[in-house]
mmCIF file of C-alpha atoms in Angstrom:
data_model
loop_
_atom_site.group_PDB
_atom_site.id
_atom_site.type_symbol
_atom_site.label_atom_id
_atom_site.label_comp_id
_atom_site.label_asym_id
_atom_site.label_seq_id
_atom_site.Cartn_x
_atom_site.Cartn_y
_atom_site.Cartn_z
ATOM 1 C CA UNK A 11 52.293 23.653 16.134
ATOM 2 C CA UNK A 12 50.514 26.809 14.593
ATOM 3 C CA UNK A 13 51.024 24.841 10.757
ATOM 4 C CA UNK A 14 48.903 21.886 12.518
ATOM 5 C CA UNK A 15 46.147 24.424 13.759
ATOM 6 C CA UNK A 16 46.381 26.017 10.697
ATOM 7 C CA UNK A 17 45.396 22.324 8.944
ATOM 8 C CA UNK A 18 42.884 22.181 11.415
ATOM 9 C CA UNK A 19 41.260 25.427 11.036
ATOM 10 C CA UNK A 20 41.505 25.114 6.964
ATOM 11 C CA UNK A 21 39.864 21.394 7.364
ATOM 12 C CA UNK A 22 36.888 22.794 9.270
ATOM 13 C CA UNK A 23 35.919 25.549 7.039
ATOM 14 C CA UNK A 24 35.816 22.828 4.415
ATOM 15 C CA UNK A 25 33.486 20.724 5.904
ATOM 16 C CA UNK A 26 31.682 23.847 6.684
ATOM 17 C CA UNK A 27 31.290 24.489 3.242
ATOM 18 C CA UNK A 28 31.187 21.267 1.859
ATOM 19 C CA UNK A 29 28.144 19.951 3.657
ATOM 20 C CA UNK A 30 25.784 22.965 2.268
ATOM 21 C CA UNK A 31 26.788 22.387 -0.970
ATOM 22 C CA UNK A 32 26.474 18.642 -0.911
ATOM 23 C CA UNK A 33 22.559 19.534 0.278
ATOM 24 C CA UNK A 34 21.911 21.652 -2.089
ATOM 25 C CA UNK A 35 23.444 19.157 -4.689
ATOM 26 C CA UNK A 36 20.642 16.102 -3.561
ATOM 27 C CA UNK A 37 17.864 18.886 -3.258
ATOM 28 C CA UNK A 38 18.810 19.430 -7.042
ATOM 29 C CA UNK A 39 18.737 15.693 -8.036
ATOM 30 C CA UNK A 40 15.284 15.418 -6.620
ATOM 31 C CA UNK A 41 12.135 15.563 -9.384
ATOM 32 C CA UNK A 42 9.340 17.226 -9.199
ATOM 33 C CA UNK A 43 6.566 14.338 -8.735
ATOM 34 C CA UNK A 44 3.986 16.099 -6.482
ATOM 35 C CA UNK A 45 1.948 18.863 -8.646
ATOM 36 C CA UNK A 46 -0.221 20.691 -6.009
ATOM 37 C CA UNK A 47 -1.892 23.301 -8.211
ATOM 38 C CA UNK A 48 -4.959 23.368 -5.648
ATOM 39 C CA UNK A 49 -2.534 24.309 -2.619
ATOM 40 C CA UNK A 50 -3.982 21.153 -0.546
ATOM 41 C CA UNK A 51 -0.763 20.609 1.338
ATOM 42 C CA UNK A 52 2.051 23.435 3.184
ATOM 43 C CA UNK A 53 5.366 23.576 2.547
ATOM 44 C CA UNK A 54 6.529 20.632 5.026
ATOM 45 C CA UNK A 55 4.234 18.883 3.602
ATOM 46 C CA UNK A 56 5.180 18.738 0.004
ATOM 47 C CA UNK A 57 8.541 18.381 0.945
ATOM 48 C CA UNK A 58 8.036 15.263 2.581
ATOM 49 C CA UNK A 59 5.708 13.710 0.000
ATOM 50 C CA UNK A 60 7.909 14.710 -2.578
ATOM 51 C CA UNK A 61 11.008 12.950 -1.038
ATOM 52 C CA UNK A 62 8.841 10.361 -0.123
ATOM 53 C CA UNK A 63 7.562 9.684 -4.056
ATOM 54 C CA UNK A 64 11.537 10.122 -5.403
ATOM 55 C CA UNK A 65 12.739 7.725 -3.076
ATOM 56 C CA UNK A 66 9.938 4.988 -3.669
ATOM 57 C CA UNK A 67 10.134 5.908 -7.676
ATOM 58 C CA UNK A 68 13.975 4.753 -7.681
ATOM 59 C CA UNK A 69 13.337 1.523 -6.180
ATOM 60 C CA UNK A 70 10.273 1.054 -9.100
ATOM 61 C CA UNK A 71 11.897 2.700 -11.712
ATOM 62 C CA UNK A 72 8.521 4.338 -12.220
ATOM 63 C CA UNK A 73 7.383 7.690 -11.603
ATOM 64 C CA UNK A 74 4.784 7.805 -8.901
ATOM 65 C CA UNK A 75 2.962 11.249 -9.269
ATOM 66 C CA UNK A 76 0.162 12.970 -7.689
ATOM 67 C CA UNK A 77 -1.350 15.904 -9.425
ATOM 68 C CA UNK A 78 -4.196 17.828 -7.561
ATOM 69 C CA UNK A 79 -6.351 20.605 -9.647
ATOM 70 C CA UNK A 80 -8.955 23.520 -9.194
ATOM 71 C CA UNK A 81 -10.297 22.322 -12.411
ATOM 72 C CA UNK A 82 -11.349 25.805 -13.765
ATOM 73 C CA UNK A 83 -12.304 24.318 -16.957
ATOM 74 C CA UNK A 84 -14.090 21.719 -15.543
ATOM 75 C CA UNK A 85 -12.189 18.490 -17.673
ATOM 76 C CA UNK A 86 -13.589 14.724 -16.802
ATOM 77 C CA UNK A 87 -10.653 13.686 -14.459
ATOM 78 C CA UNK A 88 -9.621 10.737 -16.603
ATOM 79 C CA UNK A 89 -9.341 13.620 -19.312
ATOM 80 C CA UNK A 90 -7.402 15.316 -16.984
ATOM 81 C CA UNK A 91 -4.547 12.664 -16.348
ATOM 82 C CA UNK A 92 -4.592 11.928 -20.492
ATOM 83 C CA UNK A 93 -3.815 15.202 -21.231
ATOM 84 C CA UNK A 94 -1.080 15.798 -18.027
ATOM 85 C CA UNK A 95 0.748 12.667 -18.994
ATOM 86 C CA UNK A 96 0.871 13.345 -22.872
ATOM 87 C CA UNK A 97 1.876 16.907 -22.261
ATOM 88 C CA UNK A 98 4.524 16.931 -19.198
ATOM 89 C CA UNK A 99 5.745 13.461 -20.804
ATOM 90 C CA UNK A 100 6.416 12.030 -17.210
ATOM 91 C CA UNK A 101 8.357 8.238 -16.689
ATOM 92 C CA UNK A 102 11.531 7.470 -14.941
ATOM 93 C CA UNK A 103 12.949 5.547 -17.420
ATOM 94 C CA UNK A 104 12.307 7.664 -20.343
ATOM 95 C CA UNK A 105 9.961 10.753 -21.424
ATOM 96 C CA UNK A 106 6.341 9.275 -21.277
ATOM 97 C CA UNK A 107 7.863 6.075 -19.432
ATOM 98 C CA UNK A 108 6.845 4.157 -16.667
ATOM 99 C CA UNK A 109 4.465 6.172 -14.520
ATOM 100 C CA UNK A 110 1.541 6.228 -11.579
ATOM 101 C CA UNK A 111 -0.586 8.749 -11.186
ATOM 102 C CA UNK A 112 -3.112 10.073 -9.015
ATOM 103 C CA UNK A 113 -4.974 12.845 -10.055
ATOM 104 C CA UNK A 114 -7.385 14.826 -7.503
ATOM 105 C CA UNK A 115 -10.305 17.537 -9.433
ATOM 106 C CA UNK A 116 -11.278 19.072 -6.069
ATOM 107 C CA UNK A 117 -14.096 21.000 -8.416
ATOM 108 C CA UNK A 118 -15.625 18.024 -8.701
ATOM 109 C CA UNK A 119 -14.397 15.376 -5.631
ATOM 110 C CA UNK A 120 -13.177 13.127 -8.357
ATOM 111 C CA UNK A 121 -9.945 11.449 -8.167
ATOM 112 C CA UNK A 122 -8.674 8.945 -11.034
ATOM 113 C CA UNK A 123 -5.349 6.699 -10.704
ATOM 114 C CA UNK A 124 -3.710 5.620 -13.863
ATOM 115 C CA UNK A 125 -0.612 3.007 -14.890
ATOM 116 C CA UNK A 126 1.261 3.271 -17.715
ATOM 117 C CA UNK A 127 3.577 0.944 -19.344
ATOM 118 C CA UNK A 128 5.366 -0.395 -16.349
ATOM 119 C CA UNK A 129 2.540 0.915 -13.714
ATOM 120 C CA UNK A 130 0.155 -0.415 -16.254
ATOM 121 C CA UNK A 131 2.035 -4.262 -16.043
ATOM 122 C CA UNK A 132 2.359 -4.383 -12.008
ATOM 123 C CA UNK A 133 -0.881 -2.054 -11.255
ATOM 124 C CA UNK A 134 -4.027 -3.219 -13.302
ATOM 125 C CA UNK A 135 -7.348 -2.281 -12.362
ATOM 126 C CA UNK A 136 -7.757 -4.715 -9.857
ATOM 127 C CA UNK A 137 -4.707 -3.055 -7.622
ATOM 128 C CA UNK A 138 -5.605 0.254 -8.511
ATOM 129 C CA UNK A 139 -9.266 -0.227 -7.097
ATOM 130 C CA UNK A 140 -7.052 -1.520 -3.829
ATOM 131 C CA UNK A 141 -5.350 1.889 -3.695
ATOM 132 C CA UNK A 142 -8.736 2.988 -4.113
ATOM 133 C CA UNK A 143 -10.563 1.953 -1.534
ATOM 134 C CA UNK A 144 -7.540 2.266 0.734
ATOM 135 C CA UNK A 145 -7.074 5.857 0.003
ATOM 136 C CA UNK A 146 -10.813 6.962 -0.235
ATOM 137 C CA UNK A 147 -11.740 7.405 4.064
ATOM 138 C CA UNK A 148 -9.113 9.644 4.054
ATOM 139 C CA UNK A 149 -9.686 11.879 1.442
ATOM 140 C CA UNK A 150 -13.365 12.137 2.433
ATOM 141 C CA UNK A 151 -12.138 13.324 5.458
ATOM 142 C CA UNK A 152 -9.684 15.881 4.431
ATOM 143 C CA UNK A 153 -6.714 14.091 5.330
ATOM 144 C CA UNK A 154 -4.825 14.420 2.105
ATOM 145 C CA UNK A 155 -1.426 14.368 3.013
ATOM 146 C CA UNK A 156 -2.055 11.176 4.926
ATOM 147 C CA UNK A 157 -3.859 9.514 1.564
ATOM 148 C CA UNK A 158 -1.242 10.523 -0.602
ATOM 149 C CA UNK A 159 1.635 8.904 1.714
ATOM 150 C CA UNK A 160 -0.355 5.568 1.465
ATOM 151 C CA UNK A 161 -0.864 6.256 -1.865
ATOM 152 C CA UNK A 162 2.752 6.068 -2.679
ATOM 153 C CA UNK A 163 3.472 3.830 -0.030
ATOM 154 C CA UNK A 164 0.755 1.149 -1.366
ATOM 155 C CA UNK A 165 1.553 1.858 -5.098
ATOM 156 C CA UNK A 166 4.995 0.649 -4.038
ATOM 157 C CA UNK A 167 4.546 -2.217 -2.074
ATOM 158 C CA UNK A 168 2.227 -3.554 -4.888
ATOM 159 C CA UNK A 169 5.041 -3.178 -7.451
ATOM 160 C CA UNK A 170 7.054 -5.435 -5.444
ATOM 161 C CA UNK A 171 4.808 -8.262 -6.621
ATOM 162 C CA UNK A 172 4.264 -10.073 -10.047
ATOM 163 C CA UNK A 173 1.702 -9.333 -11.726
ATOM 164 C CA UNK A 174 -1.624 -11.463 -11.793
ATOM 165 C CA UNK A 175 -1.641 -12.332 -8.001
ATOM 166 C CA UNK A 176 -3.224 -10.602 -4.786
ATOM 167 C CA UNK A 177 -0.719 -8.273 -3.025
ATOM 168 C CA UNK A 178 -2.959 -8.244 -0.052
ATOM 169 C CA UNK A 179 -2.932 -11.905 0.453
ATOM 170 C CA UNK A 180 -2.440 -13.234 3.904
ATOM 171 C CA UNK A 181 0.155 -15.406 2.994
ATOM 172 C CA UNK A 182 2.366 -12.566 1.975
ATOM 173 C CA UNK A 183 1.948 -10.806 5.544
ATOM 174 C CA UNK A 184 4.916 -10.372 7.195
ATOM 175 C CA UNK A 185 3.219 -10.870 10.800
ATOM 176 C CA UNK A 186 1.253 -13.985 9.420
ATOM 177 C CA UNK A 187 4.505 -15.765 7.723
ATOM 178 C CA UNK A 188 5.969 -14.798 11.239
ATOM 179 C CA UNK A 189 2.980 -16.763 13.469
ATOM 180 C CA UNK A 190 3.189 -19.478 10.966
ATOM 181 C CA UNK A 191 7.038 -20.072 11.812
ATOM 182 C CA UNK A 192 6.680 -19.391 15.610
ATOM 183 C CA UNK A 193 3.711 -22.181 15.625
ATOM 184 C CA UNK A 194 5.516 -24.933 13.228
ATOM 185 C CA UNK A 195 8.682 -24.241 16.033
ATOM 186 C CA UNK A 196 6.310 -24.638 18.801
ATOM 187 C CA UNK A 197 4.906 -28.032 17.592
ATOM 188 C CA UNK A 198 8.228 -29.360 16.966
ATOM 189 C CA UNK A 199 9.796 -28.116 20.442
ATOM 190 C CA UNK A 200 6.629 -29.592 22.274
ATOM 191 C CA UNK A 201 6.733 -33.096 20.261
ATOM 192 C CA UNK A 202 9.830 -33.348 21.104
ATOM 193 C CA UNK A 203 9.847 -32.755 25.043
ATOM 194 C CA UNK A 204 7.089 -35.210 25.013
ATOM 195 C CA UNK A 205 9.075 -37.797 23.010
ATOM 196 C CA UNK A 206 11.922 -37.026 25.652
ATOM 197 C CA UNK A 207 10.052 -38.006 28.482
ATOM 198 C CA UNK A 208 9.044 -41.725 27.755
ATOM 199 C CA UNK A 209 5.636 -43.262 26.944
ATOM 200 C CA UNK A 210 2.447 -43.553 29.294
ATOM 201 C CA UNK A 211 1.451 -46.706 29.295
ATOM 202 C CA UNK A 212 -0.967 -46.452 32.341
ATOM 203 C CA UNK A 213 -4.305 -45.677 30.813
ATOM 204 C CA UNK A 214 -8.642 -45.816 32.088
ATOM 205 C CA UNK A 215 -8.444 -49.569 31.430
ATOM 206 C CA UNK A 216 -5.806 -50.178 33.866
ATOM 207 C CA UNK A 217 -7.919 -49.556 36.977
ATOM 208 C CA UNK A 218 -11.268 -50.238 35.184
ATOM 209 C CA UNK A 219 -12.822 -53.580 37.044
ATOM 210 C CA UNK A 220 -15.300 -54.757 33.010
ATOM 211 C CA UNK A 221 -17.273 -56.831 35.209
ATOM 212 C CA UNK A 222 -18.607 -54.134 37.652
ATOM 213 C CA UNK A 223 -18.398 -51.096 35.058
ATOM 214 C CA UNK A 224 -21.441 -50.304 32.786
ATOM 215 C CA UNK A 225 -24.295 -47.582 31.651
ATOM 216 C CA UNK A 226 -26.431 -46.969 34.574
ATOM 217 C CA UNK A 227 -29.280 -45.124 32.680
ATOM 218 C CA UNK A 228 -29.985 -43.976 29.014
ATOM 219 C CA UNK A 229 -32.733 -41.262 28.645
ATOM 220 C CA UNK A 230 -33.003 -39.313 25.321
ATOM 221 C CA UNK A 231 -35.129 -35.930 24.743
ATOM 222 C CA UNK A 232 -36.457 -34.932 21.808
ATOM 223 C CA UNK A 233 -37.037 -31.277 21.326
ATOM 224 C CA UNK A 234 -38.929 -29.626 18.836
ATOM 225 C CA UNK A 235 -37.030 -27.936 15.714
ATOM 226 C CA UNK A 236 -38.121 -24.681 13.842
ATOM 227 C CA UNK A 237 -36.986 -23.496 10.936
ATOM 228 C CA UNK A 238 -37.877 -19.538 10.032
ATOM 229 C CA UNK A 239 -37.052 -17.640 6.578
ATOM 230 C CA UNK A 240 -35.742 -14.043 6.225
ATOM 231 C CA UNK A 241 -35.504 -12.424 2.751
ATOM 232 C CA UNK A 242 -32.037 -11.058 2.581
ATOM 233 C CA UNK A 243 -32.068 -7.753 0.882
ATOM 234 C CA UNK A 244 -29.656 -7.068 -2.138
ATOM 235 C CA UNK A 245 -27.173 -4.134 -1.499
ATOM 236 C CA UNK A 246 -27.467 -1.802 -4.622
ATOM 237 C CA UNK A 247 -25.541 0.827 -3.147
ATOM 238 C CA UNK A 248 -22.572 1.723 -5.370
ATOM 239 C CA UNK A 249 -18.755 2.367 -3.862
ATOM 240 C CA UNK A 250 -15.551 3.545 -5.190
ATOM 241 C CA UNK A 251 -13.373 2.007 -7.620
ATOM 242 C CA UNK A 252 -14.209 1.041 -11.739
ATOM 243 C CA UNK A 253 -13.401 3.363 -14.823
ATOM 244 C CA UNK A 254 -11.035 1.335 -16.241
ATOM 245 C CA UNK A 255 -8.154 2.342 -18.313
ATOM 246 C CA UNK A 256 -8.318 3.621 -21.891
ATOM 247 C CA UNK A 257 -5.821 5.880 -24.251
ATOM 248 C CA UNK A 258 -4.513 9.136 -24.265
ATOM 249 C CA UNK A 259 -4.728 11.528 -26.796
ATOM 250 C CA UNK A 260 -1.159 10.703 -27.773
ATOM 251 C CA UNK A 261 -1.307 6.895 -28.121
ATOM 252 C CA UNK A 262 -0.254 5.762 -24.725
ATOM 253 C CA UNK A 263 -2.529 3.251 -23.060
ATOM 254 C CA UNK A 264 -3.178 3.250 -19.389
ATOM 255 C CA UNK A 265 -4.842 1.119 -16.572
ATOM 256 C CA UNK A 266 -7.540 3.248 -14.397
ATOM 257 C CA UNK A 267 -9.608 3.325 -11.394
ATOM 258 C CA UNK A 268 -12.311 6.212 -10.365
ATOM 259 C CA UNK A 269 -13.602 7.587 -6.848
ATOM 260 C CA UNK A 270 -15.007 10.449 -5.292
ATOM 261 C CA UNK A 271 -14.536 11.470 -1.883
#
């Protein structure tokens, strides 16, 4: 009896010290994806995001990184990103692999998102301007850990998809692919309780007497039609999104989209 507790007290302790050490173990695996040099989210917040960006960089095999800076030296943002990606080598297959960033100058409100190599293939300008505009409202209005999350969140879904066609297509909507199926059940389930239930063959002309039936009185009105003109003003207004991709310092060509918030 006293061998069994012994077991049973030896078996605990470890557990006990098993479980700590198999924590600190997956802390060590994670990468270090979110650079905050300008201190725009706490502690929790990092944490999450950077969880967040390892576990949606696995299922890419791309690195999806966010980089925010005080700027000091004042460097064009797209400069900025060149320079961070040819120096830190990022890419989860390989150094300077497959990589996203987004890369915040809060000098300046400018933000620039670049693709390379596999972020270039899967997002091109066209998605990145997406991310853009979907990412912009909340930056704007201070809400960065909330436009980083769907920053991540929409870089990944977007990966999911070949390249060339519109991620944000209606026909790819969950919900909408869901309506379509409940409504093509619907029609089939009604056609075929009607079928079930025999055909009505007692219609208007069944009770309709052709000799005594007929128009009573035709009267037509003819109003008068007017046709007005409005000049519709061109919007010239600019909005976020363009900048385009280009070529780092080091050779490795990139996809790109600008804003400011």
């Amino acid at each position: 009896m006293k061998k069994r507790n012994i077991l049973a007290i030896l078996f605990f302790i470890a557990v006990y010290l098993a479980v700590p050490m198999e924590m600190s173990l997956a802390s060590a695996e994670l990468k270090t994806l979110i650079y905050d040099e300008a201190g725009l989210l706490n502690k929790e917040e990092y944490n999450e995001l950077n969880v967040m960006a390892n576990e949606y960089s696995a299922k890419r095999e791309t690195d999806i990184i966010i980089l925010t800076s005080t700027n000091d030296d004042n460097i064009d943002v797209m400069k900025m990103t060149e320079d961070f990606y040819d120096e830190k080598a990022p890419g989860y297959d390989k150094p300077n692999g497959n990589t996203v960033i987004l890369t915040m100058d809060m000098r300046n409100r400018d933000f620039y998102l670049a693709g390379f190599y596999k972020g270039k293939e899967y997002l091109d300008e066209g998605r990145l301007n997406k991310i853009n505009d979907k990412i912009t409202p909340d930056l704007a209005n201070g809400d960065y850990r909330l436009a980083f999350q769907k920053y991540i969140q929409t870089a990944y879904k977007y990966m999911g998809f070949r390249p060339g066609v519109n991620p944000d297509n209606i026909l790819f909507n969950g919900w909408f692919q869901l309506a379509v199926s409940l409504g093509i059940g619907g029609i089939i389930v009604g056609t075929m309780a009607y079928r079930s239930g025999g055909r009505v063959t007692v219609n208007r002309q069944t009770y309709e007497d052709a000799s005594t039936s007929g128009i009573l009185e035709r009267q037509d009105t003819y109003m008068r039609t007017t046709t007005t003109k409005r000049k519709i003003e061109k919007n010239n207004s600019g909005g976020s999104g363009g900048g385009g991709g280009g070529t780092t310092g080091g050779g490795h060509s990139h996809s790109g989209s600008r804003g400011s918030f």
